[in-house]
Short mmCIF file of C-alpha atoms in Angstrom, two decimals:
data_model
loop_
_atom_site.label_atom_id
_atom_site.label_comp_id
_atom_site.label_asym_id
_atom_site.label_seq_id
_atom_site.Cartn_x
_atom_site.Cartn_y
_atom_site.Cartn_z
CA UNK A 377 -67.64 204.04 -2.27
CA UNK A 378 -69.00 200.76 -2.77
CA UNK A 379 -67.99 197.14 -3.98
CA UNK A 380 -69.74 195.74 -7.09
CA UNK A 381 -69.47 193.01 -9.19
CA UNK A 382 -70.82 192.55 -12.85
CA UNK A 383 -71.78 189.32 -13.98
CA UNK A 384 -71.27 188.80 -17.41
CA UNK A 385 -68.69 190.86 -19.68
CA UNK A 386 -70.66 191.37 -23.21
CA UNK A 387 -70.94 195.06 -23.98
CA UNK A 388 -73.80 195.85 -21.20
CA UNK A 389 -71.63 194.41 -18.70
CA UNK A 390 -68.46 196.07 -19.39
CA UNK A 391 -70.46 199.28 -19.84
CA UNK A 392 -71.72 198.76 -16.91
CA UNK A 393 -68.33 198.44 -15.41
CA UNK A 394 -66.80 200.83 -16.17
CA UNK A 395 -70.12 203.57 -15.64
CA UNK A 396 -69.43 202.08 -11.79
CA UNK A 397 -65.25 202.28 -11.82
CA UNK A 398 -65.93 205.79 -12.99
CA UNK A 399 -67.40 206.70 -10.28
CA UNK A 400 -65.29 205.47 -7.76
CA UNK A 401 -66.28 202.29 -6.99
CA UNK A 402 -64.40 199.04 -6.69
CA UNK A 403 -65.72 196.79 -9.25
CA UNK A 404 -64.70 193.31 -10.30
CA UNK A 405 -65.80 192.29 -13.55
CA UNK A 406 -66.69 188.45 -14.20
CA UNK A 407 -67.21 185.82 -16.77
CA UNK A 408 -66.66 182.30 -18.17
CA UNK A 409 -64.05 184.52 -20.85
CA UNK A 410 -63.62 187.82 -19.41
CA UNK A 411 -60.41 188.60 -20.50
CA UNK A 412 -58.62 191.65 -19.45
CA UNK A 413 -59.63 195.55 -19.29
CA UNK A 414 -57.81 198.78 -18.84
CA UNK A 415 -61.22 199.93 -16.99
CA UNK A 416 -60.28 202.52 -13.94
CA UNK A 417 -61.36 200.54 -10.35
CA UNK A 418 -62.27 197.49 -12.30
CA UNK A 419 -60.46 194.32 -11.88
CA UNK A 420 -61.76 191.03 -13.78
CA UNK A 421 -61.93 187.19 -12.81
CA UNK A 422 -62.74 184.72 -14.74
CA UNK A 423 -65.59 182.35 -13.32
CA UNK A 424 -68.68 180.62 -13.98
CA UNK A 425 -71.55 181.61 -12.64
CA UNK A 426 -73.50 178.57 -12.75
CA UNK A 427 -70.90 177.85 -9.41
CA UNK A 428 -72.55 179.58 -6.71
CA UNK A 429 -69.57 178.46 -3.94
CA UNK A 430 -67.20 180.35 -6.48
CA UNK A 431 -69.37 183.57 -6.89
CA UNK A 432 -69.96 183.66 -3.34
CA UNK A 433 -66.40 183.69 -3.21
CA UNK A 434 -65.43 186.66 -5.91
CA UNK A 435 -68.76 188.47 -3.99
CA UNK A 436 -68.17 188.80 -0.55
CA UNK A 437 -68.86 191.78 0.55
CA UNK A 438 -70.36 193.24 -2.72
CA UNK A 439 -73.03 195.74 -2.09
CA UNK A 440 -74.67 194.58 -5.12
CA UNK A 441 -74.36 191.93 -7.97
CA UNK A 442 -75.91 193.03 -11.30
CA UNK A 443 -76.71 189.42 -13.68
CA UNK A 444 -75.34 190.69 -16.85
CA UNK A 445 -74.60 187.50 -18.15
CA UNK A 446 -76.63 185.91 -21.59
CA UNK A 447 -77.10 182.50 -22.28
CA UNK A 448 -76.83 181.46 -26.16
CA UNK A 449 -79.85 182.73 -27.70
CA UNK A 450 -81.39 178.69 -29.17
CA UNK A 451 -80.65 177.56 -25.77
CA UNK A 452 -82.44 179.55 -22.90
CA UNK A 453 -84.51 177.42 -21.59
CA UNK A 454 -81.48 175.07 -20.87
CA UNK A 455 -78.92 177.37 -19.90
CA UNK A 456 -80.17 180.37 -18.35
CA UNK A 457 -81.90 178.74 -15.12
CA UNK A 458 -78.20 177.74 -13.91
CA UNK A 459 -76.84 181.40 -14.53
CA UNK A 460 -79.87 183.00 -12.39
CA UNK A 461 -79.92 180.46 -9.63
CA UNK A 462 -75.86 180.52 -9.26
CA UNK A 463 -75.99 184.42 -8.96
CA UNK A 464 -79.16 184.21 -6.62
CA UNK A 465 -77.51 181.88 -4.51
CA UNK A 466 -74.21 184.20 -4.47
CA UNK A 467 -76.13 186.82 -3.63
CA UNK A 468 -78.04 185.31 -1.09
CA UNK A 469 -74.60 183.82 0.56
CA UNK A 470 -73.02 187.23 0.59
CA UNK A 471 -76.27 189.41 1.71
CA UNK A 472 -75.73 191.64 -1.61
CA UNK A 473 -78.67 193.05 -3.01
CA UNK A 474 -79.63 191.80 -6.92
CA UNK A 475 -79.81 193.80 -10.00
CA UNK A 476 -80.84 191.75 -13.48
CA UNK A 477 -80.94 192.73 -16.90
CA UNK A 478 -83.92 191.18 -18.17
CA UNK A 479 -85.93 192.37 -21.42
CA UNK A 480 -89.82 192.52 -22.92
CA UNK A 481 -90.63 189.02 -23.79
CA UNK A 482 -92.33 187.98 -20.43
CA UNK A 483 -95.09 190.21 -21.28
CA UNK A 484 -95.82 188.06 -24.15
CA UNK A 485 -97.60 189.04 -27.10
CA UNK A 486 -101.38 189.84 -25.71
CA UNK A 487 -99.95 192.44 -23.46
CA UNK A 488 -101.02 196.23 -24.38
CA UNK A 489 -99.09 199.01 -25.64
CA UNK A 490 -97.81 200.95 -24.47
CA UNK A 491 -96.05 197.90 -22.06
CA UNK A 492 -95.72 199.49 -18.39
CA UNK A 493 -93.38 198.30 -15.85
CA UNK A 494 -95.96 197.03 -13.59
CA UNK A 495 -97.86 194.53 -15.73
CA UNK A 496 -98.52 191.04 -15.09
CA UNK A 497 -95.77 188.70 -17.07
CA UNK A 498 -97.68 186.56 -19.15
CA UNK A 499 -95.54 185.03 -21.97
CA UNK A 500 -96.11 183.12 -24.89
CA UNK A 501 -93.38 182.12 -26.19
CA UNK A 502 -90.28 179.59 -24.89
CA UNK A 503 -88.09 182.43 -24.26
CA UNK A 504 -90.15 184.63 -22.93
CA UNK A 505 -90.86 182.25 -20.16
CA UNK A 506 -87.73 181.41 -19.89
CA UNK A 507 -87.09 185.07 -18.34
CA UNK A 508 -89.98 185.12 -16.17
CA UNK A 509 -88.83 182.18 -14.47
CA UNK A 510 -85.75 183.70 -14.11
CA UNK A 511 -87.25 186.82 -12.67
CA UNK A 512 -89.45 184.84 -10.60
CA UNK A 513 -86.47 183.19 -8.82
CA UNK A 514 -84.92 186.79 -8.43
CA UNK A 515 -87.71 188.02 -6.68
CA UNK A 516 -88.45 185.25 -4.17
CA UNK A 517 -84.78 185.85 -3.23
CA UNK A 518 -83.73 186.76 0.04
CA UNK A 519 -82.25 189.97 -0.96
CA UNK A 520 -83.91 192.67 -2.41
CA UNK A 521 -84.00 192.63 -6.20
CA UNK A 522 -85.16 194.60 -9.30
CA UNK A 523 -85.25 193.87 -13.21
CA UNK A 524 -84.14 196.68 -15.94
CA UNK A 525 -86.24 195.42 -18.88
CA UNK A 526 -84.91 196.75 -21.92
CA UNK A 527 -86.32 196.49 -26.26
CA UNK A 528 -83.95 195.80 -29.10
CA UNK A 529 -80.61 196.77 -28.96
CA UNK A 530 -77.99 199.42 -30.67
CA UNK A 531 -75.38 200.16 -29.86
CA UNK A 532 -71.61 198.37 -30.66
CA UNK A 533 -71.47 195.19 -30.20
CA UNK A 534 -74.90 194.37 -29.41
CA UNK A 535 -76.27 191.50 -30.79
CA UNK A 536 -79.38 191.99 -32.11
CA UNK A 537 -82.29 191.12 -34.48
CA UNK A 538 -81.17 194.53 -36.43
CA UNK A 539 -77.59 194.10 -36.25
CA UNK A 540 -77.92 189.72 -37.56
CA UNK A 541 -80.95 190.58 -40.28
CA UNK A 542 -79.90 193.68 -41.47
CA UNK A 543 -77.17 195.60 -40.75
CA UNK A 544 -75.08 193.17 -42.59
CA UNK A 545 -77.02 193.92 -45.71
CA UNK A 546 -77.05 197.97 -45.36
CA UNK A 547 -73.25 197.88 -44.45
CA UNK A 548 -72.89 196.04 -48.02
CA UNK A 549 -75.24 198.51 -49.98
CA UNK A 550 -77.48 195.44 -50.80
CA UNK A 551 -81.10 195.07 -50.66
CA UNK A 552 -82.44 194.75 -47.07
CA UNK A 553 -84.96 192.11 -45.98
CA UNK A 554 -86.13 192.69 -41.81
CA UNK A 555 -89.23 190.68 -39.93
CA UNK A 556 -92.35 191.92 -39.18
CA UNK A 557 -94.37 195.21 -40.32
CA UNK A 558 -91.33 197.49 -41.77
CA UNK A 559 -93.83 200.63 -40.81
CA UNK A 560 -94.81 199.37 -37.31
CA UNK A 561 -93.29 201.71 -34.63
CA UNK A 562 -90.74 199.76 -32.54
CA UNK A 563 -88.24 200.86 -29.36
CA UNK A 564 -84.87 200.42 -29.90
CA UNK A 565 -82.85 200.54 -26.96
CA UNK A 566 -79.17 201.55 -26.56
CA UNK A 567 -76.66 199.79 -24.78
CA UNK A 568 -75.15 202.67 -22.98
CA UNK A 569 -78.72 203.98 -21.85
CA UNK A 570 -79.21 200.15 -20.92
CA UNK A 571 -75.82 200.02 -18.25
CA UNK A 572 -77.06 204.08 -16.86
CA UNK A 573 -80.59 202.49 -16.02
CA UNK A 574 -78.69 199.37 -14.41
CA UNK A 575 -76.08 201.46 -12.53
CA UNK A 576 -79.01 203.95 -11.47
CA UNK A 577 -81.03 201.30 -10.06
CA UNK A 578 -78.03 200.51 -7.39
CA UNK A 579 -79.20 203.85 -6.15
CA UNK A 580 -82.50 203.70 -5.46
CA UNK A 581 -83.72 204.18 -2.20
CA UNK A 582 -87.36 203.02 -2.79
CA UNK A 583 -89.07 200.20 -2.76
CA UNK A 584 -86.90 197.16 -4.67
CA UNK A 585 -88.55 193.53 -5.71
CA UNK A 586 -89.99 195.93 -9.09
CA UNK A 587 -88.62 196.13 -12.64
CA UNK A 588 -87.54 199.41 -14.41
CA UNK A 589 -87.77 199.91 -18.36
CA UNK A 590 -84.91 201.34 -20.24
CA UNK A 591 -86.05 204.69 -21.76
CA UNK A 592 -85.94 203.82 -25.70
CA UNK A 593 -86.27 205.71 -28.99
CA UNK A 594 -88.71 204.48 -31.39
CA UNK A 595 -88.48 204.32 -35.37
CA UNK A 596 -90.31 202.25 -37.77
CA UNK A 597 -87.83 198.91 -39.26
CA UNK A 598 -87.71 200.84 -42.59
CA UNK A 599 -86.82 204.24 -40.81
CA UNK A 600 -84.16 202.24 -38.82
CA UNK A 601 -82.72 200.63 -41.90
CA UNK A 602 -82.99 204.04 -44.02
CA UNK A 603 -81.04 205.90 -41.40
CA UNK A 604 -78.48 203.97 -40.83
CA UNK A 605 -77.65 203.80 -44.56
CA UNK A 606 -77.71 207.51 -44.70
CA UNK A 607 -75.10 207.83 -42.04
CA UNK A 608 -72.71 205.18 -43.84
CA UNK A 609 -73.35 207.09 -47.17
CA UNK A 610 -75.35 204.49 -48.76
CA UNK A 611 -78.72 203.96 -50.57
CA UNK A 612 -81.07 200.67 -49.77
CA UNK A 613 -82.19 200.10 -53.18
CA UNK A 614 -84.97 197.76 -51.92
CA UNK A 615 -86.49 196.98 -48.41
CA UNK A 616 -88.58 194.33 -47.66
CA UNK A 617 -89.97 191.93 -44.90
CA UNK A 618 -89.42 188.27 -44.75
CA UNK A 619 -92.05 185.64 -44.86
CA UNK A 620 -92.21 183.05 -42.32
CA UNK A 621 -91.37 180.41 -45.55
CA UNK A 622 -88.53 182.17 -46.25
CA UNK A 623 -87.26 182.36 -42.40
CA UNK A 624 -88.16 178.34 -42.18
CA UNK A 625 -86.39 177.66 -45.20
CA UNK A 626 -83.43 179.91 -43.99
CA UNK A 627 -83.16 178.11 -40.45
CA UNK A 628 -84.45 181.30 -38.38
CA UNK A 629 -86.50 179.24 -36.10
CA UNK A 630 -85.22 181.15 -33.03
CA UNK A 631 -86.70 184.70 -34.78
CA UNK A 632 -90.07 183.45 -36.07
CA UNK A 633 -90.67 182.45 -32.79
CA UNK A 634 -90.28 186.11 -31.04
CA UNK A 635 -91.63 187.71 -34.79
CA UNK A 636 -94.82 188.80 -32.97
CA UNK A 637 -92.53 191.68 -31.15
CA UNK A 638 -92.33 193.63 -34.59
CA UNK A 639 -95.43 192.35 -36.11
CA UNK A 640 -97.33 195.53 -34.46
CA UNK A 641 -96.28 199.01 -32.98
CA UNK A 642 -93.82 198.10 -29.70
CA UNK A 643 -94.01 200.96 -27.35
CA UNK A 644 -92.37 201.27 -24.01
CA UNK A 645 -93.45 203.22 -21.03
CA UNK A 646 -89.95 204.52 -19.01
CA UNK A 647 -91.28 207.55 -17.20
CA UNK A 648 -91.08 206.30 -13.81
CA UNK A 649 -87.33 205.32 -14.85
CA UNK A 650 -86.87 208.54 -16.00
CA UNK A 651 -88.45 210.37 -13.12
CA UNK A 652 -87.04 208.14 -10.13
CA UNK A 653 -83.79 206.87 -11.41
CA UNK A 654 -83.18 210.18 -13.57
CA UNK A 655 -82.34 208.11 -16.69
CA UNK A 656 -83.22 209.77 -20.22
CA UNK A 657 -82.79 207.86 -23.80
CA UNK A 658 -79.89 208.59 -25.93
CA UNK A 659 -80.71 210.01 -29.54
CA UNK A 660 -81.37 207.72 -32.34
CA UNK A 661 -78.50 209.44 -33.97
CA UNK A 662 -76.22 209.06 -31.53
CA UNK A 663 -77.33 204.41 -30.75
CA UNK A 664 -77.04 204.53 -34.69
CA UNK A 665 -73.19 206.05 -34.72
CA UNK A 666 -72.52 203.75 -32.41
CA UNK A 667 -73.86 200.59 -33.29
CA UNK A 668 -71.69 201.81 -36.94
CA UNK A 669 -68.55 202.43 -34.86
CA UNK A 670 -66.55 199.72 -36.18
CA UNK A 671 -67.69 200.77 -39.55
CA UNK A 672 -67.72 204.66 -39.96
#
């Protein structure tokens, strides 16, 4: 068995956690407020990991340190660079190879569709070059490293531009307003599916310094929003999109900015993940009971 440790403890990185206690392993669990767990093999510290002497401490002798952590969403380009480079440098102290949870937004919004793993980051927005500095300074590390990019999240409590726009409204039984082309195709990306792809990649025995894409389902915004009222019982009496006025006017600076991701079809390309980590997608169904867990 093997000694892990999980940086960041928001629902990917306690999944995550507890996939790897599961199976065995000895698994420490850290964050700025980690709190405690009843996870099997998982013990939690509290720590920060923009402190690279303490992480090197709670690491030593981890076979692997997956960057779990987030950064509050307005503030990336300030607060993100210390996360990476602590947990680079703790990695690099201890000899532990690097896993990160990254996401689509380096491929910025020229990029083709369907996006493959092995395209050229090109971003153009803040945030999505926020993350490919961040992968850029996992890579030139001096342990082997590899990103799990994953789309928009479901899944309990995963923050998302579905869950903050308008889950609140279906939960209600109001009218729904969402971004973007309500018809465009989108991946949607489950939590769960997100920590098997991360846990996965500790295993691979190929070639590391790569990314890996989550394997995603894919429904329209309006077939999103029209299924999830169906499985609380409900009917959307009226779905619409929201114009950039309205999203000024309603302070969602931080969405208008990444809009472009549902603005046309976003389709993801996991086969390699599927056919070298052996990672499949969860059903809709099942990312859409779970993201209603709390309210079923």
């Amino acid at each position: 068995m093997s000694f892990y440790v999980v940086v960041g403890a928001g629902p990917v990185g306690r999944e995550t956690a507890r996939l790897l206690g599961e199976e065995g392993h000895d698994v420490v669990l850290t964050s700025r407020s980690v709190g405690s767990n009843a996870l099997p093999n998982v013990r939690t510290i509290q720590a920060d990991a923009t402190d690279a002497s303490e992480l090197s401490r709670i690491c030593r002798g981890a076979d692997a340190i997956f960057m779990c952590a987030m950064a509050t969403y307005h503030r990336w380009p300030t607060d993100f660079f210390p996360i990476i480079d602590g947990t680079v440098r703790a990695a690099e102290a201890v000899g532990a190879k690097l896993i990160v949870l990254g996401n689509l937004y380096g491929y910025g919004e020229n990029a083709g569709s369907p996006l493959r793993s092995d395209l050229s980051l090109d971003p153009t927005s803040r945030k999505g070059t926020t993350r490919t500095i961040m992968w850029q300074r996992a890579v030139r590390a001096d342990v082997p490293a590899i990103e799990i990019r994953s789309s928009d999240y479901l899944g309990q409590g995963a923050i998302s531009y579905f869950s903050l726009v308008a889950l609140p409204s279906i939960i209600e039984g109001k009218p729904t307003a969402f971004i973007g082309d309500l018809d465009a195709n989108h991946a949607w990306t489950f939590t769960r599916d997100v920590a098997s792809t991360l846990v996965a990649a500790a295993r691979y025995t190929g070639e590391w310094d790569r990314a890996f894409h989550v394997p995603s389902q894919y429904a329209s915004p309006r077939e999103l929003i029209q299924k999830t009222a169906a499985l609380l019982g409900r009917e959307v009496s009226a779905i619409r999109s929201y114009s950039v006025a309205e999203m000024e006017a309603l302070g969602m600076h931080e969405v208008i900015e990444m809009s472009y991701l549902f603005e046309s079809p976003l389709l993801v390309d996991a086969s390699d993940t599927e056919a070298l980590l052996g990672v499949k997608a969860s059903s809709l169904e099942e990312m859409i009971a779970d993201t209603l867990r709390d309210h079923l």
